[in-house]
CSV table of C-alpha atoms in Angstrom, one decimal:
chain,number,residue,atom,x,y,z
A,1,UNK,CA,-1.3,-12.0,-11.5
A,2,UNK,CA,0.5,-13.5,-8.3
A,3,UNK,CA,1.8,-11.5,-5.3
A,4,UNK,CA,5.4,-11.4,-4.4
A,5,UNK,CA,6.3,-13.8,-2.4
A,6,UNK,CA,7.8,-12.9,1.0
A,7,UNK,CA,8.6,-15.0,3.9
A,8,UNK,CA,5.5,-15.9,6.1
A,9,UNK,CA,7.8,-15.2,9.3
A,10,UNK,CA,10.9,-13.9,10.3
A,11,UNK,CA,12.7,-13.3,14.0
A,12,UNK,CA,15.5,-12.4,15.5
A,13,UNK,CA,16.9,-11.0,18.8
A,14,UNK,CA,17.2,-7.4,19.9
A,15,UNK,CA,20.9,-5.7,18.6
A,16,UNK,CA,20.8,-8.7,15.8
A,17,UNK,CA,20.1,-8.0,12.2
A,18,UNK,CA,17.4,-9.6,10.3
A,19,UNK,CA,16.4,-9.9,6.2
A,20,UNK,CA,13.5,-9.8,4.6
A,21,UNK,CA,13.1,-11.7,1.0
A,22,UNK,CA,10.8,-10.9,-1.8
A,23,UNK,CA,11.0,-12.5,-4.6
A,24,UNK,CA,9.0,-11.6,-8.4
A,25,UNK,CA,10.0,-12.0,-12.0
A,26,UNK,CA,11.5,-10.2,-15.0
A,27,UNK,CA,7.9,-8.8,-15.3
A,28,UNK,CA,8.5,-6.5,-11.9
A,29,UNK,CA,11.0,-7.0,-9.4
A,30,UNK,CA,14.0,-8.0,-11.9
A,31,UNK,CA,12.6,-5.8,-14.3
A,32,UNK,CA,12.3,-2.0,-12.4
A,33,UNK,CA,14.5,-0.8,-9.7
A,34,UNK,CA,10.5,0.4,-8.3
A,35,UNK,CA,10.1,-1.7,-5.2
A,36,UNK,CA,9.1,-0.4,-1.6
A,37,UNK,CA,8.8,-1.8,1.8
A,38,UNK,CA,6.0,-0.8,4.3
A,39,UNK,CA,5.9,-1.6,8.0
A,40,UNK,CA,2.6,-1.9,9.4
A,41,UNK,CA,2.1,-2.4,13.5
A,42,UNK,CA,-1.8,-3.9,13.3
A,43,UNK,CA,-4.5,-0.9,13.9
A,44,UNK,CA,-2.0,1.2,12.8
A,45,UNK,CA,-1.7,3.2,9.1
A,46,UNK,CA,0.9,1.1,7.2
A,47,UNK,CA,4.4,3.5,7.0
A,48,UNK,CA,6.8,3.9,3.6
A,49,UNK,CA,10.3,2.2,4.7
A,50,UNK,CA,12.0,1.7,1.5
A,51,UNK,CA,11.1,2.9,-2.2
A,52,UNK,CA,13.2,2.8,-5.0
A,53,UNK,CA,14.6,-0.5,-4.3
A,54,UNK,CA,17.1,1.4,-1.6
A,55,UNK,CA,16.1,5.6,-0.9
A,56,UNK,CA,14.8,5.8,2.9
A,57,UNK,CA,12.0,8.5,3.2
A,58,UNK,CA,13.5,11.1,5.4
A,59,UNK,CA,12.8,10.5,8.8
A,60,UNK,CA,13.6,6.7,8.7
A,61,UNK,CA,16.1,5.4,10.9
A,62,UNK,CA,19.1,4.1,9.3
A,63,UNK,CA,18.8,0.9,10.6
A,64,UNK,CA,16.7,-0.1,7.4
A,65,UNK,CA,17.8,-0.9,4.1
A,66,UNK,CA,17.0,-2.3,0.6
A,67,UNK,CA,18.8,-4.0,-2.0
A,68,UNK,CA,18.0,-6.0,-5.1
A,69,UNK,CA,19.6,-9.1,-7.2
A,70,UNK,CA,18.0,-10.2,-10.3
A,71,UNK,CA,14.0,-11.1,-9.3
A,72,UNK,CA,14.9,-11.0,-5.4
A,73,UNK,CA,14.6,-7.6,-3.6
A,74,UNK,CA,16.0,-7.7,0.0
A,75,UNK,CA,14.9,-5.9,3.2
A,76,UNK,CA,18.0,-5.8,5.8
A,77,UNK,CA,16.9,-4.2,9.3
A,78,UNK,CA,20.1,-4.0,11.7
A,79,UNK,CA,20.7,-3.8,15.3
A,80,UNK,CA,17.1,-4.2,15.9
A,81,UNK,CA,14.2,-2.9,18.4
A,82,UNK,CA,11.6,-4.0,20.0
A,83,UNK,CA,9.3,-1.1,17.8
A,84,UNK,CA,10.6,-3.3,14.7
A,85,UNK,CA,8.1,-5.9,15.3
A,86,UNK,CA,5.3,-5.6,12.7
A,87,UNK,CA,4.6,-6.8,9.5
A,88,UNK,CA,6.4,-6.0,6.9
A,89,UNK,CA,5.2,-5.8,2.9
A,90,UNK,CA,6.9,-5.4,-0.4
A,91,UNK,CA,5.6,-4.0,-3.5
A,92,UNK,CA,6.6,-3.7,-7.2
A,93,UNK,CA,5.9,-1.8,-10.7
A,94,UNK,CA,4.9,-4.4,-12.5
A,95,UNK,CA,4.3,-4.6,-16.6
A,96,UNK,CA,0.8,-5.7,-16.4
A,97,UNK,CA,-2.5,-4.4,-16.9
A,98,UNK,CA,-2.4,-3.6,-13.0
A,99,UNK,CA,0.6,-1.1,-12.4
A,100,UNK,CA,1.6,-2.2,-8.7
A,101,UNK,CA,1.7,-5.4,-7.0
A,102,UNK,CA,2.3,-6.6,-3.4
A,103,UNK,CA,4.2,-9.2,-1.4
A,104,UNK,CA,1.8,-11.6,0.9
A,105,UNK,CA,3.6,-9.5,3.6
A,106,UNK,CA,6.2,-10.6,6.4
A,107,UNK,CA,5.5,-11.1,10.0
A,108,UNK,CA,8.8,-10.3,11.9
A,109,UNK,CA,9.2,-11.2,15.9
A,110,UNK,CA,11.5,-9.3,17.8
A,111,UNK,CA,12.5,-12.4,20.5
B,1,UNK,CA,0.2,17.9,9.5
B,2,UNK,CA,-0.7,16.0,6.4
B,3,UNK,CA,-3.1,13.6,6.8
B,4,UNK,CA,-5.4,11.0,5.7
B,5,UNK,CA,-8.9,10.5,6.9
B,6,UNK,CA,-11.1,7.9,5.5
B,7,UNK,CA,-15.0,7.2,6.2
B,8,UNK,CA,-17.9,5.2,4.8
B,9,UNK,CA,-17.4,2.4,6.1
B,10,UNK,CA,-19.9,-0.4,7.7
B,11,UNK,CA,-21.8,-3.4,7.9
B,12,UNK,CA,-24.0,-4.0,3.9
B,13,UNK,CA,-25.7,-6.7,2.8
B,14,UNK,CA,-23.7,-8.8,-0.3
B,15,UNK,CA,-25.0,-7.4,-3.4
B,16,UNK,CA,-25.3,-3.8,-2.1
B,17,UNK,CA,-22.8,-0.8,-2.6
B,18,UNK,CA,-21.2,1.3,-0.3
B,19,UNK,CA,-19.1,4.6,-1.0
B,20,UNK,CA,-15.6,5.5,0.8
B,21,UNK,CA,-14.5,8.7,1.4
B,22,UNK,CA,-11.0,10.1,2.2
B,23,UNK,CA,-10.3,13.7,3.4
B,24,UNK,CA,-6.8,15.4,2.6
B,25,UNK,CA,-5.4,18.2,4.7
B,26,UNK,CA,-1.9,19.4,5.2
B,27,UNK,CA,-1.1,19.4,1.5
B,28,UNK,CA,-1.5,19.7,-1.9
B,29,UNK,CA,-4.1,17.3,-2.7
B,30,UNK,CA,-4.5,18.1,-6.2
B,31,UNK,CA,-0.9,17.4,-6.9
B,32,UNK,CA,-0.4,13.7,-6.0
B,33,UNK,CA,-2.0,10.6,-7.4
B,34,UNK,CA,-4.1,8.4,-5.2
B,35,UNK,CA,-4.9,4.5,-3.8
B,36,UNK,CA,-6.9,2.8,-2.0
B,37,UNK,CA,-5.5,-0.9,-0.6
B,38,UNK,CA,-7.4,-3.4,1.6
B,39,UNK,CA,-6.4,-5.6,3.9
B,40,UNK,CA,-9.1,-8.7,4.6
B,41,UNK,CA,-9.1,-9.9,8.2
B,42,UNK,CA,-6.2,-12.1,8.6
B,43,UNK,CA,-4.7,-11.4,5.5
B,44,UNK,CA,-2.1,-8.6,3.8
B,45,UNK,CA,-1.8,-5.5,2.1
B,46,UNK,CA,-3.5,-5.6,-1.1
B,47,UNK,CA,-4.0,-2.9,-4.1
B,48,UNK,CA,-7.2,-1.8,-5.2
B,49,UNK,CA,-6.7,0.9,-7.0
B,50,UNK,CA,-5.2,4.4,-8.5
B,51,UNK,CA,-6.0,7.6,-9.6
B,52,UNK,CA,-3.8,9.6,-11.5
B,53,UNK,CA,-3.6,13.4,-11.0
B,54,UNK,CA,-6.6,15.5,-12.8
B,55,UNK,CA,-8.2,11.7,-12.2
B,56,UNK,CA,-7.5,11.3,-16.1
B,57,UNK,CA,-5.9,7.9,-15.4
B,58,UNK,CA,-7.5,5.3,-13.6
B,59,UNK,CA,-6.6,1.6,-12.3
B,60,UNK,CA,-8.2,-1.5,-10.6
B,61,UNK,CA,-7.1,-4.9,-9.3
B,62,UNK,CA,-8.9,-7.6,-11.3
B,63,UNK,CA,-10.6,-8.4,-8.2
B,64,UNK,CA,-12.7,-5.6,-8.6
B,65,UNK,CA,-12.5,-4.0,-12.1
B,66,UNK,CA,-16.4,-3.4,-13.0
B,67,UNK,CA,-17.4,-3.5,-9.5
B,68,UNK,CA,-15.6,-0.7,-8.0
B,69,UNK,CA,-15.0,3.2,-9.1
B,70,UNK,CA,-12.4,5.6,-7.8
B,71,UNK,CA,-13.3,9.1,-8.5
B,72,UNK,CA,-11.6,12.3,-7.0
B,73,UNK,CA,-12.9,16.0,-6.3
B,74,UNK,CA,-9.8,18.2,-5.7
B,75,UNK,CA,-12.0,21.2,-4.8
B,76,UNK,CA,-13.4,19.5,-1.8
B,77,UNK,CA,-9.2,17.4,-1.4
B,78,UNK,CA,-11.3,14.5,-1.3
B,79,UNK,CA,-10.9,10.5,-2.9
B,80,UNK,CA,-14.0,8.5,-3.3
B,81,UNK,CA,-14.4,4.5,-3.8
B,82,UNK,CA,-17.6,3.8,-5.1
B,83,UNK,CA,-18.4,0.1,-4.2
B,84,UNK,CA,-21.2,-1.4,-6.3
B,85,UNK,CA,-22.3,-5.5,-6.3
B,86,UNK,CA,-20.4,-6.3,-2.7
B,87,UNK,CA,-19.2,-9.6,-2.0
B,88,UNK,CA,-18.3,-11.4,1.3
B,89,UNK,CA,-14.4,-11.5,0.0
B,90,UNK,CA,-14.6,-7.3,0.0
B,91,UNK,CA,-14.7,-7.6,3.7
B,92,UNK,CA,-11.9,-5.5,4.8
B,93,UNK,CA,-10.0,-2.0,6.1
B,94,UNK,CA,-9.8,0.2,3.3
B,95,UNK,CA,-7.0,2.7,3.4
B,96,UNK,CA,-6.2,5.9,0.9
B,97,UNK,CA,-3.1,6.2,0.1
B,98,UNK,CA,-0.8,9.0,-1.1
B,99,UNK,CA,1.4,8.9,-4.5
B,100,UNK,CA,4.4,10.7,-4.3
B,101,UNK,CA,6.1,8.6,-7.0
B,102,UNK,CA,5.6,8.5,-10.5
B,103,UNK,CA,6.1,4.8,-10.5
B,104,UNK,CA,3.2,3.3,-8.1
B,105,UNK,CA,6.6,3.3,-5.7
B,106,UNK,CA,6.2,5.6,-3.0
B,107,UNK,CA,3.0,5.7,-1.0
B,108,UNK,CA,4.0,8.1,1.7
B,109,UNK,CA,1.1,8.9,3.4
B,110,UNK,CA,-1.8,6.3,4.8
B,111,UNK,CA,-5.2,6.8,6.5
B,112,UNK,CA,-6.3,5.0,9.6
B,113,UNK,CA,-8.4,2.7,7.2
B,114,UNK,CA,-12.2,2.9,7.5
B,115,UNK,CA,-13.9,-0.8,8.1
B,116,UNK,CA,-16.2,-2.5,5.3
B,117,UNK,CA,-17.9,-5.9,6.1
B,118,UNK,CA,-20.0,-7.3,4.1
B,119,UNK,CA,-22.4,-10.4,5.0
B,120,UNK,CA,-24.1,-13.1,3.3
């Protein structure tokens, strides 16, 4: 089965918002409200952002948010930081013999 | 604290086998399901495999069904990868993972990753 497919790239400038795309099928994505976002700063341990399609894990900044539209889930980060530069990842129940998939992963620049 | 600490890792020969480790503190380890993802150099975040609380349920990426085998021993709040018949694509950090979900949705905790390269 095929990974989500996210963005290779994305930038913007500090205090401006950005949005993240991933994009699956009826078979995951458009089919459970089960996706997640990870940031993951290299050498670091990858970090729960999102899950649920839009529930933040306590402890993470409002600044983040999900949403989802048929197949396409949607990462938003606002007024953004500096720290906000990493890569980011999406993942999805999926109906398949494998129960999670994830996104090829999205490297965002903070300009 | 709750953490995540992975070890094991290191340089093997393709065609040889290698077993992960990864130590839970901090909670209840017996409680919450478990993961290991990879991530190749230069590449992303990729699911290896699950293991269900009581380790009852188990499940691999097709990339290494037959190959590898997650295990768990909740006495000793530990997660195992067994990795038999290596290959040069297995070359990667190997992180554990935390479950908190009970739909493969909410990996809330993460090791540091423990390094596994394999040469040909």
């Amino acid at each position: 089965q095929s990974g989500l497919t996210q963005p290779a790239s994305v930038s913007g400038s500090p205090g401006q918002s950005i949005t993240i795309s991933c994009i699956g099928t009826t078979s995951d994505v458009g089919g459970y409200n089960y996706v997640s976002w990870y940031q993951h700063h290299p050498g670091k341990a990858p970090k729960l952002m999102i899950y649920e399609v839009n529930n933040r894990p306590s402890g993470v900044s409002n600044r983040f948010s999900g949403s989802k539209s048929g197949n396409t889930a949607s990462l938003t980060i606002s007024r953004l930081q500096a720290e906000d530069e990493a890569n980011y990842y999406c993942t999805s129940y999926t109906r398949s013999n494998t129960p999670v998939i994830f996104g090829g992963g999205t490297k965002l620049t903070v300009l | 604290e709750v953490q995540l600490v992975e070890s094991g890792g290191g340089l093997v020969q393709s065609g040889g086998s290698l077993r992960l480790s990864c130590e839970a503190s901090g909670f209840t380890f017996r409680s919450y399901s478990m993961n290991w993802v990879r991530q190749a150099p230069g590449k992303g975040l990729e699911w290896v495999s699950y293991i269900s609380v009581s380790g009852s349920i188990t499940y691999y990426a097709d990339s290494v069904k037959g190959r590898f085998i997650i295990s768990r021993d909740d006495a000793k709040n530990s997660l195992y990868l067994q990795m038999n018949s290596l290959r040069a694509e297995d070359t990667a950090v190997y992180y554990c993972a935390r479950d908190s979900g009970y739909h493969y949705d909410r990996f809330d905790c993460w090791g540091q990753g423990t390094l596994v390269t394999v040469s040909s």
